Short mmCIF file of C-alpha atoms in Angstrom, two decimals:
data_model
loop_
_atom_site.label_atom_id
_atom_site.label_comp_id
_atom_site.label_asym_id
_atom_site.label_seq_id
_atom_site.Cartn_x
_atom_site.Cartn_y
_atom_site.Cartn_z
CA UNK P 258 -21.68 34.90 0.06
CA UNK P 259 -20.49 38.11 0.98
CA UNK P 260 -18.60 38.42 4.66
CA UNK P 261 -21.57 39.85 6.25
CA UNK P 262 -24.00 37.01 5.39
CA UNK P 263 -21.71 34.47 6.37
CA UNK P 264 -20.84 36.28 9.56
CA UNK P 265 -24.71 36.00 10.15
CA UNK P 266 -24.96 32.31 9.22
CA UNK P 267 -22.66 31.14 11.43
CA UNK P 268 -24.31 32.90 14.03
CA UNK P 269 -27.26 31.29 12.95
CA UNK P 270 -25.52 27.44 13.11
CA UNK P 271 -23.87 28.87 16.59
CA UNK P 272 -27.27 29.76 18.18
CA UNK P 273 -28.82 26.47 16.89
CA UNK P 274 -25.65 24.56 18.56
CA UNK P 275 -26.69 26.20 21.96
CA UNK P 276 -30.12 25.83 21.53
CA UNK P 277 -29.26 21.77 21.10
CA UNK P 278 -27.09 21.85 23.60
CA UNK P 279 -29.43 23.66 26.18
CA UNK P 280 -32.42 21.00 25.20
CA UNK P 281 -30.00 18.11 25.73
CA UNK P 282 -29.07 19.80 29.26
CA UNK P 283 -32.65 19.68 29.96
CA UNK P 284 -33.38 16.46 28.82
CA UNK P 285 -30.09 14.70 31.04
CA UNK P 286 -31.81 16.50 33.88
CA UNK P 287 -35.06 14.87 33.22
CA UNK P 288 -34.05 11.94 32.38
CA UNK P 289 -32.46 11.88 35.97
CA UNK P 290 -35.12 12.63 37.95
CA UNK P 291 -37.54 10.51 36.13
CA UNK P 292 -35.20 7.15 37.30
CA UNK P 293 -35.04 9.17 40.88
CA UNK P 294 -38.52 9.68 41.53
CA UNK P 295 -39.07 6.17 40.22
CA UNK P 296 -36.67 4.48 42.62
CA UNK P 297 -37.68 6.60 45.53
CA UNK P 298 -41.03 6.60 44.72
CA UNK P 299 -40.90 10.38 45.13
CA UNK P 300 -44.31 11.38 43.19
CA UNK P 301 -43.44 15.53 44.18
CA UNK P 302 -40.51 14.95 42.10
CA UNK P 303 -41.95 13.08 39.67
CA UNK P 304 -44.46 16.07 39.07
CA UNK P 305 -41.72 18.39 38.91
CA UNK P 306 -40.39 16.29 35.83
CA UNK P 307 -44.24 16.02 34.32
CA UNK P 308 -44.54 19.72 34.18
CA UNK P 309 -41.03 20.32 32.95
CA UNK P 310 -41.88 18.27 29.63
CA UNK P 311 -43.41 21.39 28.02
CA UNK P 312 -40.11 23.46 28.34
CA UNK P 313 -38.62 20.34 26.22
CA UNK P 314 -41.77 20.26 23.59
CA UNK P 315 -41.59 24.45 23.35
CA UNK P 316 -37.67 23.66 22.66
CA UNK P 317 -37.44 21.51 19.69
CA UNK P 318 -40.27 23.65 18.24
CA UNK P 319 -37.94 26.45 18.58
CA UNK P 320 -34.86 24.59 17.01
CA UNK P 321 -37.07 23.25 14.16
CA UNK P 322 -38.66 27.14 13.25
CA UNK P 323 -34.73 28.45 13.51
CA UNK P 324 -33.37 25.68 11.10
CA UNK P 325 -36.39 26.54 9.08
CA UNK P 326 -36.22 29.98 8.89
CA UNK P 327 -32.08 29.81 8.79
CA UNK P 328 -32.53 27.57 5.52
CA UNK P 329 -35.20 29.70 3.99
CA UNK P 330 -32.60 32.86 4.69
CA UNK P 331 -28.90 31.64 3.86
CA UNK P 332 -29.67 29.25 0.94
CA UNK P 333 -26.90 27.17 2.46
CA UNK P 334 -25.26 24.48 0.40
CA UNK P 335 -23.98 20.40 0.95
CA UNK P 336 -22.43 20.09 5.33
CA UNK P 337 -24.23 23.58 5.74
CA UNK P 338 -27.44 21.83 4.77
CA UNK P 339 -26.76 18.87 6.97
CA UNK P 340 -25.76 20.88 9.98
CA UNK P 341 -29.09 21.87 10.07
CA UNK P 342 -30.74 18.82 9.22
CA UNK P 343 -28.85 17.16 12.10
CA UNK P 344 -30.07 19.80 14.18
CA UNK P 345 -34.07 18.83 13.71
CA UNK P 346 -33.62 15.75 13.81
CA UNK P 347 -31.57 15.80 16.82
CA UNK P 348 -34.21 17.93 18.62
CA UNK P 349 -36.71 15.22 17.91
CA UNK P 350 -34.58 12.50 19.60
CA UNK P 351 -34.48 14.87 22.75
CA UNK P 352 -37.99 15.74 22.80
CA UNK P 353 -39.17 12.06 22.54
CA UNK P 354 -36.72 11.58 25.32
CA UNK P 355 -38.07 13.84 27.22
CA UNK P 356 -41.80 12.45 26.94
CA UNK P 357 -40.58 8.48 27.54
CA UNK P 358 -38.79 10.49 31.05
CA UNK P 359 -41.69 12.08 32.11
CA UNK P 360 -43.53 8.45 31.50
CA UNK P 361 -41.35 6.96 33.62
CA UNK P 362 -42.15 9.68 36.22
CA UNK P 363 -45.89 8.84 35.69
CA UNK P 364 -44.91 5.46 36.55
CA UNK P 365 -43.88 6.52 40.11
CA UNK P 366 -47.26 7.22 41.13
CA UNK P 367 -48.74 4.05 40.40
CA UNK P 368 -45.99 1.77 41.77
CA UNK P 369 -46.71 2.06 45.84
CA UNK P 370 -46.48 -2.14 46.03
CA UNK P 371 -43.88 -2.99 48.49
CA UNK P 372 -41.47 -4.13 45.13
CA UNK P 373 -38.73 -5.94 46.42
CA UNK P 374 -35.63 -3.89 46.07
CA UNK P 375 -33.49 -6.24 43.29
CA UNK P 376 -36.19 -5.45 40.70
CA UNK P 377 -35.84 -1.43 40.91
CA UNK P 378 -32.11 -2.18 41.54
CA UNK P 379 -31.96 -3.37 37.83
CA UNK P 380 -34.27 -0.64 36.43
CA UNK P 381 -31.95 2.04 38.65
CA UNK P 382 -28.77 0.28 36.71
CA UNK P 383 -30.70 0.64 33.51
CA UNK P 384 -31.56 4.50 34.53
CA UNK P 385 -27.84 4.96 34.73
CA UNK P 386 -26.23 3.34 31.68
CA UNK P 387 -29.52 5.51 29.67
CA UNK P 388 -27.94 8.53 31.09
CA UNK P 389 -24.37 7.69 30.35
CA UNK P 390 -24.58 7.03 26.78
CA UNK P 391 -27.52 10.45 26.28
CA UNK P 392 -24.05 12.54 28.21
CA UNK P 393 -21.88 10.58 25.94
CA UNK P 394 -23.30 11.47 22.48
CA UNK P 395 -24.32 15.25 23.68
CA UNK P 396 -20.77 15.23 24.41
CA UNK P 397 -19.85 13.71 20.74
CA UNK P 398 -22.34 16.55 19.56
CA UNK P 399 -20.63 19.17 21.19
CA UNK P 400 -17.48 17.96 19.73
CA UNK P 401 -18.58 16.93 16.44
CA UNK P 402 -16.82 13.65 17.28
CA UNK P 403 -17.68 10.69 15.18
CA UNK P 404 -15.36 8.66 17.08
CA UNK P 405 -17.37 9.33 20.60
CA UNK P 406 -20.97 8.76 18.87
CA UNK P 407 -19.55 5.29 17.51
CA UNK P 408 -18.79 4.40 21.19
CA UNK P 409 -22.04 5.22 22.61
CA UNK P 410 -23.76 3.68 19.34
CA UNK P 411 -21.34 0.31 20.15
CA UNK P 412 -22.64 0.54 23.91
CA UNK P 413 -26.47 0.46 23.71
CA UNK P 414 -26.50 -3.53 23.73
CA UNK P 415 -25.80 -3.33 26.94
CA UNK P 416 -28.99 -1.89 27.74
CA UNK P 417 -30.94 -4.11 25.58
CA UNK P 418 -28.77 -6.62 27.87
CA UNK P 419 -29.88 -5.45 30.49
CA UNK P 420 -33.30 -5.18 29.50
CA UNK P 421 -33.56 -8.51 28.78
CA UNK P 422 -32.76 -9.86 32.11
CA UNK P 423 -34.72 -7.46 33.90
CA UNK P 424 -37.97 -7.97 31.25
CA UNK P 425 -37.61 -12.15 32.30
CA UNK P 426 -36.73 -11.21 36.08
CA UNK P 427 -39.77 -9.53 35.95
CA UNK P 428 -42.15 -12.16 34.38
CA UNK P 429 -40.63 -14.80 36.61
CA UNK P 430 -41.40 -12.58 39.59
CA UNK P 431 -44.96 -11.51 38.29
CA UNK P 432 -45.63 -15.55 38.04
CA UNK P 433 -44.27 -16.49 41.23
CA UNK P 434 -46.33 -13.77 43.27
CA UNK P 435 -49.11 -12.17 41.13
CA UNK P 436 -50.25 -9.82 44.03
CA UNK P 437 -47.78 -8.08 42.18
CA UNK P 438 -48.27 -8.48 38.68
CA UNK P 439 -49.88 -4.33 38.67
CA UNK P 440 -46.58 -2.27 39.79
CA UNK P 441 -44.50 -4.82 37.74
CA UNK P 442 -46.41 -4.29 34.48
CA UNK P 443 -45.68 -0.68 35.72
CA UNK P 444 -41.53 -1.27 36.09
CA UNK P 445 -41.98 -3.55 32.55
CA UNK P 446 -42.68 -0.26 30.59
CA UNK P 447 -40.76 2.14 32.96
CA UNK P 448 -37.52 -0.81 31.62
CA UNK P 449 -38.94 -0.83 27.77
CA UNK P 450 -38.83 3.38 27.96
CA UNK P 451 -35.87 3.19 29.21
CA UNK P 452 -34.58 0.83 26.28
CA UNK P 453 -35.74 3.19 23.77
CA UNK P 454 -34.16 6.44 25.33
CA UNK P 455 -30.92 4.21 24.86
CA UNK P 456 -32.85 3.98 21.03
CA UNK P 457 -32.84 7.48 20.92
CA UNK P 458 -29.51 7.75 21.74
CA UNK P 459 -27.85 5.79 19.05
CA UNK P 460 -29.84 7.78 16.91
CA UNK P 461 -28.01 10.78 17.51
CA UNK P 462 -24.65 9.18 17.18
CA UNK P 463 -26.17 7.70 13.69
CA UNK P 464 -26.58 11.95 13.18
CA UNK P 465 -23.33 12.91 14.32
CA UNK P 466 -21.73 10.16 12.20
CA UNK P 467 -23.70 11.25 9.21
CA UNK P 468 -22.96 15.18 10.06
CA UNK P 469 -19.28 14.46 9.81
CA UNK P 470 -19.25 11.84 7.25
CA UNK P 471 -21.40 13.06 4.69
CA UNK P 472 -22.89 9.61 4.25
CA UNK P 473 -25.28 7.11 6.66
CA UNK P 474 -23.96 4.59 9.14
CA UNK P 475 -24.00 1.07 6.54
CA UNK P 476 -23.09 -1.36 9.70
CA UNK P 477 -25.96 -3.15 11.11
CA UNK P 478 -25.98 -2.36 15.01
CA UNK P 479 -25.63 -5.38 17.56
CA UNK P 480 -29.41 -5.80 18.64
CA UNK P 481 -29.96 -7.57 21.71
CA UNK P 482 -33.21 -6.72 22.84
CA UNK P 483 -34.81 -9.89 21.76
CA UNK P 484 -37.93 -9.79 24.07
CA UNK P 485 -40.73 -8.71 21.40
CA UNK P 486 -40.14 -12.40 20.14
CA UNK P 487 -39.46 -14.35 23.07
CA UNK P 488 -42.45 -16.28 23.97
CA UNK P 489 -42.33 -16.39 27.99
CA UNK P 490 -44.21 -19.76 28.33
CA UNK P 491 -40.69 -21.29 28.52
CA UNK P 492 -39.99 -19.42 31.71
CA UNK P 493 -43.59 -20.88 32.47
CA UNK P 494 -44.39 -24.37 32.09
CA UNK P 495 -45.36 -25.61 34.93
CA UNK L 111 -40.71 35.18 -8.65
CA UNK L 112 -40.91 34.68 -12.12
CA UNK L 113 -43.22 32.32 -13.52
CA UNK L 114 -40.91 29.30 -14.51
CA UNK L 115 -39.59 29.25 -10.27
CA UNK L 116 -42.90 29.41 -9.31
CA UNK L 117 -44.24 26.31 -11.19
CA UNK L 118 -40.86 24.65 -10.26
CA UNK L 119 -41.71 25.28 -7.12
CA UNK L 120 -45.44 23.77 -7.17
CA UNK L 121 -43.85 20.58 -8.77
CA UNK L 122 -41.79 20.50 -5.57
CA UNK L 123 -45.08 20.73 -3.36
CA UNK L 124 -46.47 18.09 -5.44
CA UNK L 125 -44.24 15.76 -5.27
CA UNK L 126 -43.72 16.23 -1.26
CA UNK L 127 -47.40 15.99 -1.44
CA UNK L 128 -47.47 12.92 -3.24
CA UNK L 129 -44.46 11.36 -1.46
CA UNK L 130 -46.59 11.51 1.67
CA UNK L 131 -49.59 10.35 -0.13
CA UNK L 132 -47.44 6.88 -0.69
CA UNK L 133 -45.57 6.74 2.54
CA UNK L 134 -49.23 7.31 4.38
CA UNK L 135 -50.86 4.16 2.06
CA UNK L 136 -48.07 2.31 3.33
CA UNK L 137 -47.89 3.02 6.64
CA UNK L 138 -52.08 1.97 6.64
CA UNK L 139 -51.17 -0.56 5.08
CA UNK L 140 -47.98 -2.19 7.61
CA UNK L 141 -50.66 -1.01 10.50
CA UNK L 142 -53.55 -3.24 8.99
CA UNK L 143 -51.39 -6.32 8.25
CA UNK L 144 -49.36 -6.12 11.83
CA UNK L 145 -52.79 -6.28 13.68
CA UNK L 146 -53.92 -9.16 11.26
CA UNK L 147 -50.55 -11.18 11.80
CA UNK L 148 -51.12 -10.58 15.26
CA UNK L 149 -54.64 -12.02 15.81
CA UNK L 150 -54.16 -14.66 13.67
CA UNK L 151 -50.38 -15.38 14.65
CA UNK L 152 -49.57 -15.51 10.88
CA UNK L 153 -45.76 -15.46 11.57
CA UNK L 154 -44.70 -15.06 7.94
CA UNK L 155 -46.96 -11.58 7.07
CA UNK L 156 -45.53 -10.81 10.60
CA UNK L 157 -42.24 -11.01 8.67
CA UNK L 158 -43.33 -9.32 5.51
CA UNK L 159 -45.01 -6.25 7.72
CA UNK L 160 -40.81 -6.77 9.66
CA UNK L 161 -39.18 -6.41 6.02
CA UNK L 162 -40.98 -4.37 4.63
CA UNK L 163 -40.43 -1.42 7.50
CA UNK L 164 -37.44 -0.40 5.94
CA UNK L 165 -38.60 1.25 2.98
CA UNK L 166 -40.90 3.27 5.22
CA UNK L 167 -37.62 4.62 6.74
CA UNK L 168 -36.34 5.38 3.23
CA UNK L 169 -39.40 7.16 2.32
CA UNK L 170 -38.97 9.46 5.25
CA UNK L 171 -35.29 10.52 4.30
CA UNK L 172 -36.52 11.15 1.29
CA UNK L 173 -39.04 13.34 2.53
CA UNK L 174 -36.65 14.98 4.21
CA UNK L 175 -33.99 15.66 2.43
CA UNK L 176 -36.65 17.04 -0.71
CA UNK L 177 -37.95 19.12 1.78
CA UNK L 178 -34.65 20.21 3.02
CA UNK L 179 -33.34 20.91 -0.66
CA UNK L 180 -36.93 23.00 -1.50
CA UNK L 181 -36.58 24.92 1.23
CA UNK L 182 -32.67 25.55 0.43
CA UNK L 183 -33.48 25.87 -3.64
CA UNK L 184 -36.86 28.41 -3.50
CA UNK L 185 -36.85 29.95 -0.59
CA UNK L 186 -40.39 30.39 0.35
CA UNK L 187 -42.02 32.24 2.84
CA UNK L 188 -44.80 32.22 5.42
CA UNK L 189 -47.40 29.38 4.42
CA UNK L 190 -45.43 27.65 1.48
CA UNK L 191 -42.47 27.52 4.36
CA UNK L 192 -45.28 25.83 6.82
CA UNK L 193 -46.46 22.98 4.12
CA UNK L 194 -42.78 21.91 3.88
CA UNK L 195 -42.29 21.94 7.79
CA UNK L 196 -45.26 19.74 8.49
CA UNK L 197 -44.55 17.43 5.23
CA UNK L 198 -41.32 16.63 7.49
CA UNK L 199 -43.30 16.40 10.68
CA UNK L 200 -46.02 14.24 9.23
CA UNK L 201 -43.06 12.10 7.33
CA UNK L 202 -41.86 11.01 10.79
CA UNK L 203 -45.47 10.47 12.44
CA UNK L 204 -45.54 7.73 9.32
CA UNK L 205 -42.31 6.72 9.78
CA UNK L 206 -43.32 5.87 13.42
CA UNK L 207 -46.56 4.43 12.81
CA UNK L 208 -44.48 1.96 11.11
CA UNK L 209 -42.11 1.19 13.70
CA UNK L 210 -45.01 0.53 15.82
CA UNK L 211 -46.42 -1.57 13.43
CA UNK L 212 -42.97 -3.84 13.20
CA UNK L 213 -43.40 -4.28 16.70
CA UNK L 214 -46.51 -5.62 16.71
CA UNK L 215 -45.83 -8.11 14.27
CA UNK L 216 -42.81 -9.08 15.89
CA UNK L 217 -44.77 -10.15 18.88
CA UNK L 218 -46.69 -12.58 16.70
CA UNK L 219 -44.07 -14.62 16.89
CA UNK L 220 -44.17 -14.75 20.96
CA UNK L 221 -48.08 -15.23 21.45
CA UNK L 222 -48.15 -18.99 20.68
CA UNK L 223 -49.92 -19.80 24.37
CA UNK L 224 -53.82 -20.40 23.44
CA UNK L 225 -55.22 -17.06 24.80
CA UNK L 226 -58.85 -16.52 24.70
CA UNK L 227 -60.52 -14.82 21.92
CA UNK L 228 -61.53 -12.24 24.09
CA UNK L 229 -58.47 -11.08 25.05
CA UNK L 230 -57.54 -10.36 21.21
CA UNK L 231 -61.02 -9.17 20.13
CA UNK L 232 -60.60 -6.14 22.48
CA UNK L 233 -56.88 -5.56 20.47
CA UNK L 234 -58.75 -6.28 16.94
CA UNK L 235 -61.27 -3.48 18.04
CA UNK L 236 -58.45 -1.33 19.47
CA UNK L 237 -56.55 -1.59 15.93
CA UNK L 238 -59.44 -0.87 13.81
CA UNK L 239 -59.92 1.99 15.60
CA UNK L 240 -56.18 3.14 15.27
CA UNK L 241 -56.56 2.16 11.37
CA UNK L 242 -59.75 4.09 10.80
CA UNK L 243 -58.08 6.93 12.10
CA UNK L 244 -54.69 6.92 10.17
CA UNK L 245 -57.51 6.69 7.25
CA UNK L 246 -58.94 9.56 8.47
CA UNK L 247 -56.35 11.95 8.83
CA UNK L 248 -54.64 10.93 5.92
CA UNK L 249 -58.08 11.58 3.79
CA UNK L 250 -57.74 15.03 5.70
CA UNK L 251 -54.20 15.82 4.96
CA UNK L 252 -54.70 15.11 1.08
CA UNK L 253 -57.80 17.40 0.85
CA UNK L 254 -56.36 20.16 3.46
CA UNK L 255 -59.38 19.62 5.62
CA UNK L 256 -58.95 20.84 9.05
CA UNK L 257 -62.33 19.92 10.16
CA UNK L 258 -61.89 16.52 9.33
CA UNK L 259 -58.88 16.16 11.34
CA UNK L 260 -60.27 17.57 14.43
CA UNK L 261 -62.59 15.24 13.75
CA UNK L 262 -59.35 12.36 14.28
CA UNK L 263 -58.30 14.52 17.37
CA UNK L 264 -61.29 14.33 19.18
CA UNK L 265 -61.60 10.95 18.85
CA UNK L 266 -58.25 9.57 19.47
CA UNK L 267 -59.89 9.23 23.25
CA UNK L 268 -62.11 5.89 21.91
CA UNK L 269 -58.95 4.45 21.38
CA UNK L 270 -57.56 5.78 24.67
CA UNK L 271 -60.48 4.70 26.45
CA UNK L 272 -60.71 1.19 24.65
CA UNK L 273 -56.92 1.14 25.65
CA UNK L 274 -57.92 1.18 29.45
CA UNK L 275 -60.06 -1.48 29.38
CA UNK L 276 -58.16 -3.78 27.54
CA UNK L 277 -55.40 -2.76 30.35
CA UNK L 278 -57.38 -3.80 33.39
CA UNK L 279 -58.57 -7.18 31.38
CA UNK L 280 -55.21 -8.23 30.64
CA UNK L 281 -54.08 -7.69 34.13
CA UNK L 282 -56.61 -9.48 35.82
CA UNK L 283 -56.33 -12.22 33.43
CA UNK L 284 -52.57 -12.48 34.02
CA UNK L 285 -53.69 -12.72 38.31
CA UNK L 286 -56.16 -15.40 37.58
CA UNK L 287 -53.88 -17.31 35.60
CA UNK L 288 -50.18 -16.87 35.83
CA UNK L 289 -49.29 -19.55 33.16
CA UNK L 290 -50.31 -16.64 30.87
CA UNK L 291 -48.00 -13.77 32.09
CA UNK L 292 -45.61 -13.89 29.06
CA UNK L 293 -48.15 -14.05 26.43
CA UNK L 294 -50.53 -11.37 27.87
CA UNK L 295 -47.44 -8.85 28.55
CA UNK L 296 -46.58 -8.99 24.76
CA UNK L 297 -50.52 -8.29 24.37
CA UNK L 298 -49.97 -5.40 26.38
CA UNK L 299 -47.04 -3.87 24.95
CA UNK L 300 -49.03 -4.45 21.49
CA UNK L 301 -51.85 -2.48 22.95
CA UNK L 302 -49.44 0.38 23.95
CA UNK L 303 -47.93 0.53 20.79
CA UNK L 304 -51.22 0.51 18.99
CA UNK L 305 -52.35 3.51 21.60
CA UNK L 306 -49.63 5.39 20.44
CA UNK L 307 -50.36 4.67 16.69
CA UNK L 308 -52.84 6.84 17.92
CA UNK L 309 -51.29 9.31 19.02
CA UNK L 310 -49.31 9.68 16.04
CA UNK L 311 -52.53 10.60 14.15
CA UNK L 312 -53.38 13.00 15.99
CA UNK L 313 -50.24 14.58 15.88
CA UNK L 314 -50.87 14.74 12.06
CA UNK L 315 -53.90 16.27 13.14
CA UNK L 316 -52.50 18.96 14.70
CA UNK L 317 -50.30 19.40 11.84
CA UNK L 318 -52.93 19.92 9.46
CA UNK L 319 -54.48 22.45 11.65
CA UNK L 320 -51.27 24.30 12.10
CA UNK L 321 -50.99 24.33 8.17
CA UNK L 322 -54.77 25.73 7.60
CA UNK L 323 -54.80 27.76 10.57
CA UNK L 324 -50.75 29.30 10.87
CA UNK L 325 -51.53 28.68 14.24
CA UNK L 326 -51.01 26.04 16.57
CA UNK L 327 -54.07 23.93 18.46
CA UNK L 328 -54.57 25.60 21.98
CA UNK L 329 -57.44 23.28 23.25
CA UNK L 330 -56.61 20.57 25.73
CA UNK L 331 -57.05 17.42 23.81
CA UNK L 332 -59.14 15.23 26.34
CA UNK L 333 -56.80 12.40 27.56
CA UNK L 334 -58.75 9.43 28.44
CA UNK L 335 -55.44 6.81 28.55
CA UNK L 336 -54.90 6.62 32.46
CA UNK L 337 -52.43 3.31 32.54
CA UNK L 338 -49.66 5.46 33.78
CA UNK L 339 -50.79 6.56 36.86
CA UNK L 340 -53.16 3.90 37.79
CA UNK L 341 -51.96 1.49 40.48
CA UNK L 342 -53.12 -2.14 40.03
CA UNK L 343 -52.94 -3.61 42.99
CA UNK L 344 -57.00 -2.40 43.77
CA UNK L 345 -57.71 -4.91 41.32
CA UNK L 346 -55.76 -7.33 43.35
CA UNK L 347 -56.39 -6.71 47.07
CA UNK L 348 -56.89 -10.83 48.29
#
């Protein structure tokens, strides 16, 4: 390639960085507010974060027609190639992040059940380990460290830890008192979004390993969310 | 381009076409049996349709990465440049699809309380719909039929509606009787996941219209799936 091409093709990579790193911004922000308005029941907020979702959908439509077009143009070759390919894939993690927040936010309108305060406690815990490990592996992104995305793909058991307890706390709580067995099915799937932003997460730290390594992640991840195949009759037999 | 790029180049479209063609039979396929081992808690297709996931991911990669490596070889413009961006789109709608589908046959293995018939009939329904129209769009997508996938579109709001119901009967059957919490959340999550499936075909949908039309769909889908926003607890004012 001659100097001015590749001048323009890393501007090219450059602007798709930013544009990742402004959707991930977004997404954090989101991702926030969702747990906020949740926990505070604050539904003006929670609208706020339901209208905001488009800016996030518009976004990784952007980043997908620029690594499109950016392929199509530089003809680029091997860690070029999976730059980019990072890069849509990446803004699909964020944009399905994005929709599971503004779920969540959903959620906060339908939850007006004096819920004792433990259970959101747990989901508000939950809300802030999410929002660690999406900071983390932005963070690993921006530094095209494989080292940080390991740590943050090591880390998500402890949400499906969490999850776990909270999913049975839940159930238990549902059983003993089923005046409130609506808002709880409510904070069930707020907890199993949250789960799967953590999902999302690891994800892009399996893409930022990859980027830098040339090759996919071969170690099997620690799985702890076992609650799709726990039968909750146990919890149950009275 | 000469002759011999551009028939190298309509082999490539062909065989992204085809790829799809066999990750979309597939992905009907892990839907059909996860609702089957489901109903009939059939715990070993449950773990064929669990096994079996993982060449759906490989499929998608592969997808991707020929798509990625057309793109980077020929260069194509406008429409040909469209077909390979929703071949990767539609890739991880099927990819999905079958995630959703693992988790429904995972929760086979939960639902061992004796539920009433009922209570599954309305999820049988619910995934015949959702199979009818991953049929449907997939018929639409091989013959480039944008009719016939607005036809999926606009009907993705049975399911949504069906989804609803099945909502409110699962919650007031948990009130009534407690003992069944456990099972009936796992019912729930199924139904969610099989609403979704949903979703995921009309997002092919919209694909397919984008790829006719070079334009993406501006009407307001009608949104019939209300669970989010609903609180419960008018079912359950004792």
């Amino acid at each position: 390639m001659s100097e001015h091409i590749v001048k323009a093709y890393d501007d090219d990579l450059a602007s798709l960085t930013s544009m990742l790193a402004q959707m991930g911004g977004l997404a954090e922000e989101q991702l926030a507010r969702s747990i906020d308005a949740l926990s505070r029941r604050d539904t003006k907020l929670a609208d706020r974060v339901i209208q905001a979702d488009e800016k996030l959908d518009a976004m990784e439509v952007a980043v997908e027609e620029k690594a499109i077009l950016t392929i199509a143009k530089r003809q680029p070759m091997a860690r070029d190639l999976r730059v980019i390919m990072v890069a849509i894939r990446i803004a699909s993690d964020l944009e399905r992040i994005g929709d599971l927040a503004k779920n969540i936010a959903k959620r906060s309108h339908a939850i007006y059940d004096n819920i004792p305060r433990r259970l959101t406690k747990g989901l508000e815990r939950m809300g802030e380990l999410s929002q660690a490990q999406v900071k983390l592996v932005l963070d690993a992104f921006a530094a095209t460290d494989d080292a940080k995305a390991l740590e943050v793909w090591r880390h998500d058991e402890d949400i499906d830890a969490l999850y776990n307890s909270i999913f049975r706390e839940l159930l238990t709580y549902m059983m003993e008192d089923p005046r409130m067995i609506g808002a709880c099915t409510h904070l069930l799937f707020a907890a199993k979004n949250i789960e799967r932003i953590g999902d999302h997460a690891t994800n892009i730290a399996e893409n930022i390993y990859y980027l830098v390594n040339g090759e996919v992640l071969k170690e099997q991840r620690p799985k702890k969310d076992k609650t799709s195949v726990t039968p909750f009759s146990a919890v149950n037999n009275d």
